[in-house]
Short mmCIF file of C-alpha atoms and ligand atoms in Angstrom, two decimals:
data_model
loop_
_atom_site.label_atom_id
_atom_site.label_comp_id
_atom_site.label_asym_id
_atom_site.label_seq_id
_atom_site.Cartn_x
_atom_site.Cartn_y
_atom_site.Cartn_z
CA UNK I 1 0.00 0.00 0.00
CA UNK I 2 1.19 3.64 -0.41
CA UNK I 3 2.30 5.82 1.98
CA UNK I 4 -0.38 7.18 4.08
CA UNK I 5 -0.93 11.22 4.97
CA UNK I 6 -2.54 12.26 7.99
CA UNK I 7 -3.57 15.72 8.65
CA UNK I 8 -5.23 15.93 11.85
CA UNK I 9 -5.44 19.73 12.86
CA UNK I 10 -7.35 22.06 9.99
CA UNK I 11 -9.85 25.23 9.97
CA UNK I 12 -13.05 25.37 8.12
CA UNK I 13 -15.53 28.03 8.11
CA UNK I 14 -17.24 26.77 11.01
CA UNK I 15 -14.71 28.57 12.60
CA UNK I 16 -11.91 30.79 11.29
CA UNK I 17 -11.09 28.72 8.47
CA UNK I 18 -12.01 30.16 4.87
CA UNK I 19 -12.54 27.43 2.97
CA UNK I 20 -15.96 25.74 3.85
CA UNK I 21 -15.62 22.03 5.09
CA UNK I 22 -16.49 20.23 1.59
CA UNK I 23 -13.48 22.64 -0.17
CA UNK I 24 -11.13 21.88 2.59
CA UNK I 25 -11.87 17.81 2.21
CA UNK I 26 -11.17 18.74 -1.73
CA UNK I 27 -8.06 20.72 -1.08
CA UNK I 28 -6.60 18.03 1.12
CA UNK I 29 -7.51 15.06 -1.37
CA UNK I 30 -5.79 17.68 -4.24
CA UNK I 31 -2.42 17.24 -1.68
CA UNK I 32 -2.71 13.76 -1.43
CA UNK I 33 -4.14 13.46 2.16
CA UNK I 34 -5.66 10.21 2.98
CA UNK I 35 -7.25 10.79 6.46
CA UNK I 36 -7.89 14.07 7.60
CA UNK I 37 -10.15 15.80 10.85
CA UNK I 38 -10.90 18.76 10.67
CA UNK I 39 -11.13 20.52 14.23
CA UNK I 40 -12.35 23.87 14.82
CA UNK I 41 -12.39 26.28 17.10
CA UNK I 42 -15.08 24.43 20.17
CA UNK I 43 -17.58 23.87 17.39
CA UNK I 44 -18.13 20.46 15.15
CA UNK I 45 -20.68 21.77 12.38
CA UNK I 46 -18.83 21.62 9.55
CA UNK I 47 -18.41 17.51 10.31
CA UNK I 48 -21.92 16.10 8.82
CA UNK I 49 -20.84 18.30 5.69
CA UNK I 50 -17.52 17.01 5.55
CA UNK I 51 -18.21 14.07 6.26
CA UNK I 52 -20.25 14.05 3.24
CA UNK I 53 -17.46 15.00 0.92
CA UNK I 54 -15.23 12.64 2.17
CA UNK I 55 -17.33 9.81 1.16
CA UNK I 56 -17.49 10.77 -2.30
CA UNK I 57 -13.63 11.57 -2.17
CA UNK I 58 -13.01 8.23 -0.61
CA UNK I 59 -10.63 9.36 2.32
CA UNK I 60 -10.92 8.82 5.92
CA UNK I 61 -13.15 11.69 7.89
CA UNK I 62 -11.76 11.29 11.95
CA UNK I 63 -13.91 13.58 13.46
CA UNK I 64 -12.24 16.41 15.14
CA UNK I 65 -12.75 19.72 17.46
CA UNK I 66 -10.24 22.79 18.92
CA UNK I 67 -11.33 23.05 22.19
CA UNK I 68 -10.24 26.25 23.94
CA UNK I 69 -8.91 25.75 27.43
CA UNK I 70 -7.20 27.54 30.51
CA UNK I 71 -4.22 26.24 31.85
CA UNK I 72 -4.13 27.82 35.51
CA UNK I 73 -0.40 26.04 35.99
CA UNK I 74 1.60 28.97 34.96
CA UNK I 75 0.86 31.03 38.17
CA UNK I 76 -2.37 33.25 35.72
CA UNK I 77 -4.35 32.07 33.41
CA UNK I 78 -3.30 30.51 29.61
CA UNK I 79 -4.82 29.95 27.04
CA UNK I 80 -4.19 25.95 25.48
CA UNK I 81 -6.20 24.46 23.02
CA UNK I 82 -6.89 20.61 23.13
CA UNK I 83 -7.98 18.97 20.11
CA UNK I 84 -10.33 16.06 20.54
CA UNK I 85 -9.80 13.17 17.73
CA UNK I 86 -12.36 10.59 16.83
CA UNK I 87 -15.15 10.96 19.14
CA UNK I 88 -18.68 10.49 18.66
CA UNK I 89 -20.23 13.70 17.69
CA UNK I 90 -23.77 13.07 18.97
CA UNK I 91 -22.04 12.63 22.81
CA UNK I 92 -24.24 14.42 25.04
CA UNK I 93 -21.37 15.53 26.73
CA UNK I 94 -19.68 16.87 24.14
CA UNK I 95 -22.51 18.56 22.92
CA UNK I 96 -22.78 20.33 26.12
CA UNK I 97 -19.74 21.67 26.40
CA UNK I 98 -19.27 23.02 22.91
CA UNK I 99 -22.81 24.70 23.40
CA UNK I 100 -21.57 26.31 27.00
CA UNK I 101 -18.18 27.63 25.06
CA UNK I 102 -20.04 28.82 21.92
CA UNK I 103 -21.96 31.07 24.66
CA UNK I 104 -18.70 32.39 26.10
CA UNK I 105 -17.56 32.88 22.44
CA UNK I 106 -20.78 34.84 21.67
CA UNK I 107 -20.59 37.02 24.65
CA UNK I 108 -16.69 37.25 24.19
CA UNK I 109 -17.68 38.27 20.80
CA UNK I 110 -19.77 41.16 21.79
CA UNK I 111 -18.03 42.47 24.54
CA UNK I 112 -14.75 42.60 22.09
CA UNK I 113 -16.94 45.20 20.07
CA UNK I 114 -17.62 47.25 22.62
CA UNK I 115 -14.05 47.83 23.60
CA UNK I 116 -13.30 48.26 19.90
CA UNK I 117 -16.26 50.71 20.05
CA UNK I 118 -14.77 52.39 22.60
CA UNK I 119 -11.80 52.84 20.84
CA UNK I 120 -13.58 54.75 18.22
CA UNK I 121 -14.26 51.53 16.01
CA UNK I 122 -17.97 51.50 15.50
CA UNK I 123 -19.79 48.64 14.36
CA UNK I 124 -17.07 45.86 14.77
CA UNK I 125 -19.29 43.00 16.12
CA UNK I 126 -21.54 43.03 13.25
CA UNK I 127 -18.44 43.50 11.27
CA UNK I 128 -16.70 40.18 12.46
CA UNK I 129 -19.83 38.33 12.46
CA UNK I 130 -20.73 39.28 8.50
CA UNK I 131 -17.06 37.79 8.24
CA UNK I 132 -18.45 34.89 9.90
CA UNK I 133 -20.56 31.55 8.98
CA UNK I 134 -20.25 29.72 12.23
CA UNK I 135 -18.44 30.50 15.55
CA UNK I 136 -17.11 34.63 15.33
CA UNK I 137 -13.49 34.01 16.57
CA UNK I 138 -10.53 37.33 17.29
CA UNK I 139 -9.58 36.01 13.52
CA UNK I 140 -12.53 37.03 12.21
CA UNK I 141 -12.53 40.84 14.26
CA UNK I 142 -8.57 40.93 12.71
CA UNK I 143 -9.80 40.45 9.24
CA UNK I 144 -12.42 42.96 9.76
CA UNK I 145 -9.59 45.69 11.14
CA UNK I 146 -7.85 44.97 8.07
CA UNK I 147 -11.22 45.36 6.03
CA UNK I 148 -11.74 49.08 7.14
CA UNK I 149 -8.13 49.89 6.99
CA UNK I 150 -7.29 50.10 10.56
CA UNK I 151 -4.33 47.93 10.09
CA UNK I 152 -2.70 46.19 7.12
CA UNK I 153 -2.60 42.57 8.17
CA UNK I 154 -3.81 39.98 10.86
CA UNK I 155 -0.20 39.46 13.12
CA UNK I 156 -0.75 43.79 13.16
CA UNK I 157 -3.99 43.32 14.26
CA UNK I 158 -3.21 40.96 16.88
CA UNK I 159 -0.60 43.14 18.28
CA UNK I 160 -2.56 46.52 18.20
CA UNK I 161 -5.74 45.23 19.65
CA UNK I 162 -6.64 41.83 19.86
CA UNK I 163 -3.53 40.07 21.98
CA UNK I 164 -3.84 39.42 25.61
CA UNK I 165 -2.92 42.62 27.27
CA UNK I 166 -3.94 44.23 23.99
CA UNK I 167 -6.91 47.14 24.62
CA UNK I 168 -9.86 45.05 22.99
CA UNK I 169 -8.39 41.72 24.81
CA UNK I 170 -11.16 40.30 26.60
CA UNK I 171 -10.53 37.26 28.96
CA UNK I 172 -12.50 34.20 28.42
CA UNK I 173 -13.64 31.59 31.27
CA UNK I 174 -13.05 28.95 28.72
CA UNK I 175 -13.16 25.43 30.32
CA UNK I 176 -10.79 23.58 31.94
CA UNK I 177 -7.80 21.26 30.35
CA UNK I 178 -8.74 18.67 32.74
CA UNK I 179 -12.63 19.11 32.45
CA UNK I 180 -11.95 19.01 28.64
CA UNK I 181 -9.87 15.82 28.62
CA UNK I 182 -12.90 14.22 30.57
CA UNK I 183 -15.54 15.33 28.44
CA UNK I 184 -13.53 13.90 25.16
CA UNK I 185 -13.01 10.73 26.72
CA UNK I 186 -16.82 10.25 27.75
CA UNK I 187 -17.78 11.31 24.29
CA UNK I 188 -15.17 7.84 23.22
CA UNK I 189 -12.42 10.54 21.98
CA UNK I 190 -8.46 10.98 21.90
CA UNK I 191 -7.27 14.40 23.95
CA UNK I 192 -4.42 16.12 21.85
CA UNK I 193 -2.50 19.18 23.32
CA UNK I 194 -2.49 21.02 20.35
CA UNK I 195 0.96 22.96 18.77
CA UNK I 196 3.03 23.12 22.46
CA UNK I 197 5.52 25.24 20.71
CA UNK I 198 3.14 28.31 20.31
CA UNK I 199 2.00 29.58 23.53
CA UNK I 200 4.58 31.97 24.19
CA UNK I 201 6.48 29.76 27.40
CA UNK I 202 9.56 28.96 28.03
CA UNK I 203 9.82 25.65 27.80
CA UNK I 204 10.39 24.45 31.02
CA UNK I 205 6.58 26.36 31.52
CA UNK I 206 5.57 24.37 28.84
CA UNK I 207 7.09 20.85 29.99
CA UNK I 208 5.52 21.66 33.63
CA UNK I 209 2.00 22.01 31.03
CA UNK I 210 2.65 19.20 29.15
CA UNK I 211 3.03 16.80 32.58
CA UNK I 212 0.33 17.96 33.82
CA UNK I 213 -1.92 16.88 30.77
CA UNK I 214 -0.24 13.45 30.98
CA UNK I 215 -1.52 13.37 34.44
CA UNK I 216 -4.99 14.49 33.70
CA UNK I 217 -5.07 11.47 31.41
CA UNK I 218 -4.19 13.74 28.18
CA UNK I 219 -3.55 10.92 25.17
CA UNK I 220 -1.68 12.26 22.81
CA UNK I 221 0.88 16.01 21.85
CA UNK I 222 1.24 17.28 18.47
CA UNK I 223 4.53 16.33 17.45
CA UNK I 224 4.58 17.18 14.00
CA UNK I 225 3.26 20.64 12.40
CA UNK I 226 3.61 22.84 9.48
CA UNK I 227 6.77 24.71 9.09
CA UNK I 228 8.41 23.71 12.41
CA UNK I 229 12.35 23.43 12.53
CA UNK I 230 13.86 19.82 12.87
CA UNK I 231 15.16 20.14 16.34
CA UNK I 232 11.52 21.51 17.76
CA UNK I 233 10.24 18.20 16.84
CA UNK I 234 13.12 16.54 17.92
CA UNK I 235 12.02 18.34 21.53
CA UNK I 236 8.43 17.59 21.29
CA UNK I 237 9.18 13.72 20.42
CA UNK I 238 11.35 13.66 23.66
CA UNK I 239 8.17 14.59 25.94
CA UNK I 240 5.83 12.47 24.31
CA UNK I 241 8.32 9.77 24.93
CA UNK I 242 8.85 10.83 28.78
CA UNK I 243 5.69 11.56 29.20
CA UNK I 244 4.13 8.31 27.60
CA UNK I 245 2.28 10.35 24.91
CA UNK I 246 0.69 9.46 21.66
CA UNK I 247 2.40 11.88 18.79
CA UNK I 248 -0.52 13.45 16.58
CA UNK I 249 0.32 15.36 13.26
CA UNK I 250 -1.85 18.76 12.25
CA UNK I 251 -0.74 21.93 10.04
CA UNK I 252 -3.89 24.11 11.70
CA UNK I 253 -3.97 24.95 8.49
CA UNK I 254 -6.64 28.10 8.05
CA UNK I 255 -6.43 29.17 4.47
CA UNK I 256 -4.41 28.57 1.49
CA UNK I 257 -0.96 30.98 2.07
CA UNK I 258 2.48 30.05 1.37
CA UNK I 259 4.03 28.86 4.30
CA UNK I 260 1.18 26.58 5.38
CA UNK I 261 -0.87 24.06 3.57
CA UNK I 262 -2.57 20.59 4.12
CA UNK I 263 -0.58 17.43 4.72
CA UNK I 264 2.85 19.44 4.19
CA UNK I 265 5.85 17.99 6.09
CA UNK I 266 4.07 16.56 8.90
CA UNK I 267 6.61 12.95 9.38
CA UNK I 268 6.69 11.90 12.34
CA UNK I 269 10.49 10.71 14.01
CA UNK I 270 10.58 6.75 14.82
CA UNK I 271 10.46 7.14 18.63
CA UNK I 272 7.14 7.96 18.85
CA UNK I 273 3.81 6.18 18.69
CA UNK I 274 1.22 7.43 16.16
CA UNK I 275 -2.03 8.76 17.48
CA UNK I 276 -4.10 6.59 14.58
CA UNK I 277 -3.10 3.48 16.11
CA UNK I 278 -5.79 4.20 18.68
CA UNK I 279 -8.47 5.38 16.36
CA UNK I 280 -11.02 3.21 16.54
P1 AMP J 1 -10.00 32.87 19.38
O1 AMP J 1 -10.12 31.37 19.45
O2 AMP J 1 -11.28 33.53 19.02
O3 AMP J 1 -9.32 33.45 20.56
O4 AMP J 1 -9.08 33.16 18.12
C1 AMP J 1 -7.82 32.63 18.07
C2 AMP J 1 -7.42 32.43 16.63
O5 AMP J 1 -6.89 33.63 16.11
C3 AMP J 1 -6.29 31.41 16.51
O6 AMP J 1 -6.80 30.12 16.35
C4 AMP J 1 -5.58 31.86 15.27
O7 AMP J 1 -6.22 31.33 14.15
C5 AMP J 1 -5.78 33.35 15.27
N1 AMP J 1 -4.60 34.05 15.83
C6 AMP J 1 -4.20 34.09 17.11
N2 AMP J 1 -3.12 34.86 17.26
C7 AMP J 1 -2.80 35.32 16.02
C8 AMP J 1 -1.79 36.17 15.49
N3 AMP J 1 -0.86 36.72 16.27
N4 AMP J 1 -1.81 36.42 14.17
C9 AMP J 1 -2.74 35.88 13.36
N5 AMP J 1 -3.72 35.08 13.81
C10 AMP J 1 -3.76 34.80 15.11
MN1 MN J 2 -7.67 29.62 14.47
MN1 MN J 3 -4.86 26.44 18.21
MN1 MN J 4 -6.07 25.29 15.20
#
């Protein structure tokens, strides 16, 4: 058999993806992906669609979701997202906890605008949201800044305004990592600490974060993502060996650029043990 290529982190436009969940299974099957799961931002409506699509694609759907945590370890609050892999998307559980989130992301949402509004932006909520066909994410309110000229590009936007400690950074009581693992695993799921090379920690923060989501029964670490350097998988390999985790593979990819992009250089090193041996 050929080689296999797994993609198991991507954007849609349920959440701040741009490509709408039948595109995006296209797209992938265009860069030879055989089994992709799409996870966005605490929301799974773009699955039954894409689910759809894969089936007349013939490659492997593994249900997938972003959920956005806070990691009280670091002394404040941080934001971590866990990915949940192949669960059952009808879990009661799960469908409970993405509804309580997509609340905090609505009100989030609105009071973002009014800080915005506050800083002489008018209209910015209803801005991001027309940007928006499923959950209004900060992505969507930094394409809208770019829209009405405020600033030239997303990174400015995030560093202007939307960045923690930025003036229209709101907080978010997201759920907990641990409280998150749980709810994955009742809904029959894999818990993935998503990209542990991006949340702005040193890394012995990030180790101390990455033992304790081993210890909250966290399954698996993304080893392998888009555009990484050799010896930053090298380091994430080493925990998920010490820390007895499966190694997942994901390029978050949101929309077609030229630095990111489905499937791309996402081996895994031999020490580790693949996430899809546990799929079900
Ligand atoms: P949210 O989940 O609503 O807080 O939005 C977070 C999303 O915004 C992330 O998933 C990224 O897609 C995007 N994002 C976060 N930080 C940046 C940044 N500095 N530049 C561009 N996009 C960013
Ligand atoms: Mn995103
Ligand atoms: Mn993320
Ligand atoms: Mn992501």
């Amino acid at each position: 058999m050929s080689e296999r290529i797994y993609d198991l982190h991507c954007h849609s436009t349920a959440s701040d993806g741009v490509l709408s969940p039948t595109e995006l299974v296209q797209r992938a099957v265009e860069k030879g992906v055989n089994v992709l799961a799409i996870c966005d931002h605490d929301s799974i409506v773009g699955l039954d669609e894409a689910r759809a699509e894969s089936h007349k694609q013939g490659i492997q759907l593994i249900n997938g979701v972003e959920i956005s945590t806070i990691w009280t370890g670091q002394g404040g609050n941080r934001g971590v997202h866990i990915v949940g892999l192949d669960f059952d998307q009808n879990s009661l559980e799960m469908t409970a906890l993405l509804a309580q989130q997509a609340e905090l992301r609505l009100q989030r949402a609105i009071q973002i605008g009014e800080k915005l509004e506050l800083l002489g932006i008018p209209d910015a909520y209803q801005g991001a949201k027309a940007l928006a066909s499923g959950e209004v994410t900060r992505a969507h309110y930094a394409r809208f800044l770019v829209q009405i000229g405020k600033v030239s590009n997303d990174t400015q936007a995030f560093k202007r305004y939307l960045s923690a400690g930025k003036p229209a950074y709101v907080k978010a009581d997201w759920v907990d990592i641990a409280t998150a693992i749980k709810v994955i695993h009742q809904a029959g799921g894999l818990a993935v600490l998503a990209h542990p090379l991006r949340y702005n920690m040193t890394n012995s923060w990030i180790k101390k974060l990455v033992m304790d989501f081993a210890q909250w029964q966290g399954d698996g670490i993304e080893v392998a993502g888009c555009g990484q350097l050799p010896n930053q998988r090298q380091l994430v390999a080493r925990w998920a060996v010490e820390y007895n985790l499966l190694a997942s593979v994901g390029s978050d990819f949101h929309f077609p650029c030229a630095w990111i992009e489905l499937g791309k250089s996402l081996t895994l090193p031999d020490n580790v043990m693949p996430i899809w041996a546990k799929f079900a």
